[in-house]
mmCIF file of C-alpha atoms and ligand atoms in Angstrom:
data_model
loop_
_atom_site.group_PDB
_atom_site.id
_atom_site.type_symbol
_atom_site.label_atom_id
_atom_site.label_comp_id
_atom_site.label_asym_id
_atom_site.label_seq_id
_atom_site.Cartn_x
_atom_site.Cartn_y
_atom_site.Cartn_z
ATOM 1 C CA UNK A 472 186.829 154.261 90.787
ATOM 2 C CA UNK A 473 184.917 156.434 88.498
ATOM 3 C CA UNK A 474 186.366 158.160 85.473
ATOM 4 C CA UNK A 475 184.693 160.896 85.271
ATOM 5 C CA UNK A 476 187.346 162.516 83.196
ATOM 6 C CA UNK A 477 185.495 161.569 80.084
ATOM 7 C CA UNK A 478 182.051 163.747 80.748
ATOM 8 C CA UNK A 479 183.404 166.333 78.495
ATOM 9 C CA UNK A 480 184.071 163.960 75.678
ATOM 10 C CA UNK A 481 180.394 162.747 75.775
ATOM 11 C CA UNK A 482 178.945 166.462 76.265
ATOM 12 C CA UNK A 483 180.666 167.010 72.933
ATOM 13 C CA UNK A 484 179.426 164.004 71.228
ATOM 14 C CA UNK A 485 176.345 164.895 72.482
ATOM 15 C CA UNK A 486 176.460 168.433 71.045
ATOM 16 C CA UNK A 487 177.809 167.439 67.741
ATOM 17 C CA UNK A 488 175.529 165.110 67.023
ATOM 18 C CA UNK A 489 172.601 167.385 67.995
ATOM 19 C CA UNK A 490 171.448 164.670 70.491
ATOM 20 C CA UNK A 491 169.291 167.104 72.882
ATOM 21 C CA UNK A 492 171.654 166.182 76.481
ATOM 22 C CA UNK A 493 170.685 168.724 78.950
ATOM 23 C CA UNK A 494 171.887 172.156 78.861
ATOM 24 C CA UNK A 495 174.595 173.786 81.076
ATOM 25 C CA UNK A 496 172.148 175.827 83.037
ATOM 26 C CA UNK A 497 170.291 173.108 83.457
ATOM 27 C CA UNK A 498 172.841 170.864 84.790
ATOM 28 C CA UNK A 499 173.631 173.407 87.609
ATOM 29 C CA UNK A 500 170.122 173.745 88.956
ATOM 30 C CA UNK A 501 169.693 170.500 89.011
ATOM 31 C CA UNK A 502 173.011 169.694 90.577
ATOM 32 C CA UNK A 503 172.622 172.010 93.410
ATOM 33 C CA UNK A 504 168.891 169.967 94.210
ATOM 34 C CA UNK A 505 171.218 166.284 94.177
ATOM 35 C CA UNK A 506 173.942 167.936 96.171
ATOM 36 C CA UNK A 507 171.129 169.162 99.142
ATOM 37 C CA UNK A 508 169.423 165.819 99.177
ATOM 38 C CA UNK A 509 172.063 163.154 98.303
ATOM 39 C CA UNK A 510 169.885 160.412 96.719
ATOM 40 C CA UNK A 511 170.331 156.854 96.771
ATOM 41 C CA UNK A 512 168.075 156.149 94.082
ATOM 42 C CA UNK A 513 166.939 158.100 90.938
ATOM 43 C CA UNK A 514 164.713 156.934 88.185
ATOM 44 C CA UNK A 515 165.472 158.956 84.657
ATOM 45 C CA UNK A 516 162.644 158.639 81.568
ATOM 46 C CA UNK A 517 164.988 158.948 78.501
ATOM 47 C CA UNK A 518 168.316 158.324 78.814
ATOM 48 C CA UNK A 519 170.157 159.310 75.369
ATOM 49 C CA UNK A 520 173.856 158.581 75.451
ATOM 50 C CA UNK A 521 173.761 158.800 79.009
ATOM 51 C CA UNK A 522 175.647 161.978 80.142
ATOM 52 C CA UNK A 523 172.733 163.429 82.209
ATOM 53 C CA UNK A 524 172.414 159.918 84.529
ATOM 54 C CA UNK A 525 176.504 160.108 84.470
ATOM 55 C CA UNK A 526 176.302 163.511 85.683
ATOM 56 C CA UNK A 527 174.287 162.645 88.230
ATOM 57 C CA UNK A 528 175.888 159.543 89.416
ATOM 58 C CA UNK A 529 178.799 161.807 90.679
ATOM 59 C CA UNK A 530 176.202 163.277 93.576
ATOM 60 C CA UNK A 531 174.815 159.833 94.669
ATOM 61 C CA UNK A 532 174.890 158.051 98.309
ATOM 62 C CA UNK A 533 177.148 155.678 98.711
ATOM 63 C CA UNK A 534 175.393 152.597 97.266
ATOM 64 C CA UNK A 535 173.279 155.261 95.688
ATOM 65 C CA UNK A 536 171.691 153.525 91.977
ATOM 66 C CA UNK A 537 170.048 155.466 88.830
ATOM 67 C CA UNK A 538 167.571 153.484 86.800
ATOM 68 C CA UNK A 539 167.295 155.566 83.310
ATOM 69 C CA UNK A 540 164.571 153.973 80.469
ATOM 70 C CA UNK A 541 165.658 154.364 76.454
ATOM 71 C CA UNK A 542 163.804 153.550 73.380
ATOM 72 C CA UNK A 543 165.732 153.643 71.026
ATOM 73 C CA UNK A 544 168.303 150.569 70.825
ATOM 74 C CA UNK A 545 170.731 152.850 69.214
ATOM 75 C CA UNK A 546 171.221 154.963 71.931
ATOM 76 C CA UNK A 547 171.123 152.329 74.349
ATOM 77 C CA UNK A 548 174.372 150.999 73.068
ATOM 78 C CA UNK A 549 176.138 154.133 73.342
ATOM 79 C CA UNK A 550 174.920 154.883 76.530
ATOM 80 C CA UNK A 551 176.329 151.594 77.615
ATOM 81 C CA UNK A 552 179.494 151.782 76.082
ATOM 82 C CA UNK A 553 179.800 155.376 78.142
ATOM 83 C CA UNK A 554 178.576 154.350 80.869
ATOM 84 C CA UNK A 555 181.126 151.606 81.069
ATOM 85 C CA UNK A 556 184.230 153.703 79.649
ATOM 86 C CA UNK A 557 183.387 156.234 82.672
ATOM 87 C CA UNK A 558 183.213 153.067 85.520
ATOM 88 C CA UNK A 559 180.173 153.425 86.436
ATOM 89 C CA UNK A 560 178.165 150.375 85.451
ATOM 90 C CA UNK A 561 177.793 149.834 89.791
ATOM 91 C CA UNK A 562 175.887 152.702 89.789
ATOM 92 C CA UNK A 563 173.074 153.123 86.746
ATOM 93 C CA UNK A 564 170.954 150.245 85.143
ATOM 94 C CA UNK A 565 169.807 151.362 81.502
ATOM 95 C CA UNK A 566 166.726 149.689 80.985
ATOM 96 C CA UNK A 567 165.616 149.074 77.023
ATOM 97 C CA UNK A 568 162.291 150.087 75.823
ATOM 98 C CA UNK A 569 159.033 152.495 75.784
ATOM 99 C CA UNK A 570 158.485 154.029 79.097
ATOM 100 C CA UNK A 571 155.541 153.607 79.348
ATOM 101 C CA UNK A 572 155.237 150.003 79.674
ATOM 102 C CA UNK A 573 158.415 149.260 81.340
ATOM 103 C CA UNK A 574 157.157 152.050 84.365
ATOM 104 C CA UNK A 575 154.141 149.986 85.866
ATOM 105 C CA UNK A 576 156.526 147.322 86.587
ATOM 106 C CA UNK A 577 158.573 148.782 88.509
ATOM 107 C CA UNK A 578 157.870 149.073 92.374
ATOM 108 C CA UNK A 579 160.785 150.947 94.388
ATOM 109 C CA UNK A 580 160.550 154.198 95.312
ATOM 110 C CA UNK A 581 162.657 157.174 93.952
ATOM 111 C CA UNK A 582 164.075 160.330 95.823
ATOM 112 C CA UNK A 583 163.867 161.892 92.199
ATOM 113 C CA UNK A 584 162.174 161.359 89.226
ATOM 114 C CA UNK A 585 163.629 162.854 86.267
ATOM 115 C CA UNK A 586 161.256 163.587 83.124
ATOM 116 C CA UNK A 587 163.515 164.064 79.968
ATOM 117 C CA UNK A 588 161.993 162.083 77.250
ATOM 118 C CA UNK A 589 158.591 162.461 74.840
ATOM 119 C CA UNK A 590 156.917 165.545 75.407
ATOM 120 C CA UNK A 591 153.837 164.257 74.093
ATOM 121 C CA UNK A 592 154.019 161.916 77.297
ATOM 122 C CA UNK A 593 154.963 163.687 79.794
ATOM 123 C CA UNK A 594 151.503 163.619 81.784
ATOM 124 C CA UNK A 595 151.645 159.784 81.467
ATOM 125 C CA UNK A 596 155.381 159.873 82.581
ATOM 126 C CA UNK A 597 154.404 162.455 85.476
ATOM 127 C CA UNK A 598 151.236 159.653 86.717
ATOM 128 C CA UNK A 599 153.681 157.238 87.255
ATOM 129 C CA UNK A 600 155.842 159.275 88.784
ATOM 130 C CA UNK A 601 153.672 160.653 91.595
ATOM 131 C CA UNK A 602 153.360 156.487 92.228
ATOM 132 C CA UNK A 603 157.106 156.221 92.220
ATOM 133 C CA UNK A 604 158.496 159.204 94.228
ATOM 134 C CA UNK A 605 159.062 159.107 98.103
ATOM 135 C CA UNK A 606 157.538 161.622 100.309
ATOM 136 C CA UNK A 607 160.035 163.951 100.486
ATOM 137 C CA UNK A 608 161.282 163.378 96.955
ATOM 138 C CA UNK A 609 161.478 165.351 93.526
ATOM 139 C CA UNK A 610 159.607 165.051 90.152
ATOM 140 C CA UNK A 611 162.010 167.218 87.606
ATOM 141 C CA UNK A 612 160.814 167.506 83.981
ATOM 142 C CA UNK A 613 162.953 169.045 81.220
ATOM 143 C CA UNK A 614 161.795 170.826 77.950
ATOM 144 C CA UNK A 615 158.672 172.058 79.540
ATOM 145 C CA UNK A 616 158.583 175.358 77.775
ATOM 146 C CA UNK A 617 160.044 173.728 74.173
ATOM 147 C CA UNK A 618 161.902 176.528 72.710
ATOM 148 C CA UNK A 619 159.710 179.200 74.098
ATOM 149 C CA UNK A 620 156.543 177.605 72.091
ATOM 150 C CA UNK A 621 154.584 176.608 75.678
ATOM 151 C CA UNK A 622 154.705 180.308 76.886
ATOM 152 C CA UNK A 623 154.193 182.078 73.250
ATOM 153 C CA UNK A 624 150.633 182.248 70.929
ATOM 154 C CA UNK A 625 152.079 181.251 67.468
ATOM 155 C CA UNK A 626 153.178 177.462 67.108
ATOM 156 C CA UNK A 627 153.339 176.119 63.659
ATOM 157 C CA UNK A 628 151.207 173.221 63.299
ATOM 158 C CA UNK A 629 154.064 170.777 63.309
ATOM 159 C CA UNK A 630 154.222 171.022 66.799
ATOM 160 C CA UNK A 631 150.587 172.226 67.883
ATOM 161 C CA UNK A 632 150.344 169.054 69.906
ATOM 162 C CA UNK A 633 153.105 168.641 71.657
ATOM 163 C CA UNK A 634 152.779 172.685 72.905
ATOM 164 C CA UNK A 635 149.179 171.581 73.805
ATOM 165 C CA UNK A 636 149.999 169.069 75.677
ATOM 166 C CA UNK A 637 152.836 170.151 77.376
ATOM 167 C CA UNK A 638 150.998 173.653 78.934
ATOM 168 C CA UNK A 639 148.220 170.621 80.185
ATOM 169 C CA UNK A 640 150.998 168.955 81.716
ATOM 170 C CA UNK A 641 152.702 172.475 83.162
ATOM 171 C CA UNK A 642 148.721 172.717 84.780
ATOM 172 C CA UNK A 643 148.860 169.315 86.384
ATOM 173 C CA UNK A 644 151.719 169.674 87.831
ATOM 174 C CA UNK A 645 151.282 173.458 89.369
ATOM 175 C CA UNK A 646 147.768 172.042 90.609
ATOM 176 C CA UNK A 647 148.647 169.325 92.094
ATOM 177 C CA UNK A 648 148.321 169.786 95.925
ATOM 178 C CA UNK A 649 150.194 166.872 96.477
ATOM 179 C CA UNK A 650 153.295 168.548 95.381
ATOM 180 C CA UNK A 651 155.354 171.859 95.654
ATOM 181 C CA UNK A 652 155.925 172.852 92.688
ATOM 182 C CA UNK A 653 157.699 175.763 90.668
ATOM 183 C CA UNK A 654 158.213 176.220 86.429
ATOM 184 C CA UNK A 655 161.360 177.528 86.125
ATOM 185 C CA UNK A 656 162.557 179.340 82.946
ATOM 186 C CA UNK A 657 166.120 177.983 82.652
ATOM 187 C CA UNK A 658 167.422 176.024 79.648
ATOM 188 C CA UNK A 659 164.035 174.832 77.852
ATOM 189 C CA UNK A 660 162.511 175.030 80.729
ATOM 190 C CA UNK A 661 162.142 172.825 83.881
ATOM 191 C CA UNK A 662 159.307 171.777 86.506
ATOM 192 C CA UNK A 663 160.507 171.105 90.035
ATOM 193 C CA UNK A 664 158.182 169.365 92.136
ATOM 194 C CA UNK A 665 158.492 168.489 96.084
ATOM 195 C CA UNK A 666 156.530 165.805 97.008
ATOM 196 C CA UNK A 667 154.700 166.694 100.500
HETATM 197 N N1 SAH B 853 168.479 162.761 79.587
HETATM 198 C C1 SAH B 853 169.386 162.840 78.446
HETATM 199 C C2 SAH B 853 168.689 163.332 77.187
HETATM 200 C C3 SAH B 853 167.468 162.563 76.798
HETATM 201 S S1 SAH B 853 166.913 162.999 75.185
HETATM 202 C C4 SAH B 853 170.521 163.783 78.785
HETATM 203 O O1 SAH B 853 170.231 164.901 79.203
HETATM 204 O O2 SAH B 853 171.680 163.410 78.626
HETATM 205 C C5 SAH B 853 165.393 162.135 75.157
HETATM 206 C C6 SAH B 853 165.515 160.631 74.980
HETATM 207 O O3 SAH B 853 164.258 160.058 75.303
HETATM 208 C C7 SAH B 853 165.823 160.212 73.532
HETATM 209 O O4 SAH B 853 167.012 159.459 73.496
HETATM 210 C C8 SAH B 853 164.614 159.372 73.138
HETATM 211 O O5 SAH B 853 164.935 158.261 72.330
HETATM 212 C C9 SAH B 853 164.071 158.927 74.489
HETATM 213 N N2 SAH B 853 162.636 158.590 74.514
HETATM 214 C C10 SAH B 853 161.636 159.199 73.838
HETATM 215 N N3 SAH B 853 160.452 158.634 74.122
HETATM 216 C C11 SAH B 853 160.712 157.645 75.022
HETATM 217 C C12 SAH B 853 159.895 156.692 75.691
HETATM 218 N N4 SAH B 853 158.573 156.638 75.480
HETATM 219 N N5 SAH B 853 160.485 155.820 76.528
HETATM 220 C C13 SAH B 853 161.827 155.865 76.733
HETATM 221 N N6 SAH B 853 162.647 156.732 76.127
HETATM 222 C C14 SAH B 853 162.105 157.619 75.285
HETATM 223 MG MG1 MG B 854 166.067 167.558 78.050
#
């Protein structure tokens, strides 16, 4: 049996060590979308320490499985050692490196796709996962509007690129006729996509 007990001790970690875990608000929207469609499977980009693919192991089918993708070796290792302290090592695989090349191998399909990691990637993330997602299932990016940067006219230069790229990526995605899609202006901002 899970322990899910210790969420609130990683949330905190997670806050005190300004590792960006998704936001309350967040959480809730995205909760209410798991709770509707019970997934068995869910493929995150960026896993962090692991609270948001704990979170979202609590609304999985039974047999339900999260795959979540981490760079950084670091944060692997936490997220393992949370993952395990919560009992949940049945129910999400963390799998080590960039994204990007670990994505083309992999060949199941998803009832949601969850975007949470390099915003400078995100359209390359978002290609893969139109491949990945069931008919029927969800694309969900985080961070889309970056502190109110994507939907303002100043941006210092520091981050020119990653605003840039990021309204290009809010385009694609409202575009694509493929998907239903909405931007919602919760927490830093989140795309919801249906796929039809
Ligand atoms: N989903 C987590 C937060 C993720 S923060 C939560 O809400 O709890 C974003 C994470 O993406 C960081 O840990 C970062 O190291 C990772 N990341 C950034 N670029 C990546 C890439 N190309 N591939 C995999 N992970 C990446
Ligand atoms: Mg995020």
């Amino acid at each position: 049996m899970a322990n899910y007990e210790y969420i609130h001790e990683i949330k905190k970690f997670g806050r005190e060590n300004k590792i960006p875990i998704l936001l309350d608000d967040t959480l809730e929207y995205i909760t209410e979308i798991l709770k509707k469609i019970k997934p068995k499977r869910i493929l995150e980009i960026g896993t962090a320490i692991g609270y948001s693919a704990i979170c979202f192991s609590q609304y999985l089918a039974e047999d339900g499985r999260i795959d979540t993708i981490e760079i950084e070796s670091l944060r692997v290792q936490e997220a393992l050692e949370n993952i395990e302290k919560v009992e949940v090592t049945d129910k999400i695989r963390v799998l080590e490196g960039d994204a990007l090349e670990i994505l083309p191998y992999l060949h199941e399909e998803y009832d949601v796709v969850f975007i949470d990691a390099a915003k400078g990637k995100y359209i390359e993330f978002f290609e893969q996962a139109l491949r990945l997602c069931k008919t029927g299932g969800y694309i969900i990016a985080d961070n889309v509007l970056y502190k109110g940067m994507v939907q303002s006219d100043y941006n210092k230069h520091k981050q020119r690129t990653a605003v840039n790229k990021l309204r290009n990526f809010i385009d694609i995605v409202l575009e694509n006729k493929d998907l239903k899609s909405e931007l919602i202006d919760i927490g830093d901002g989140l795309t919801v996509s249906k796929k039809l």
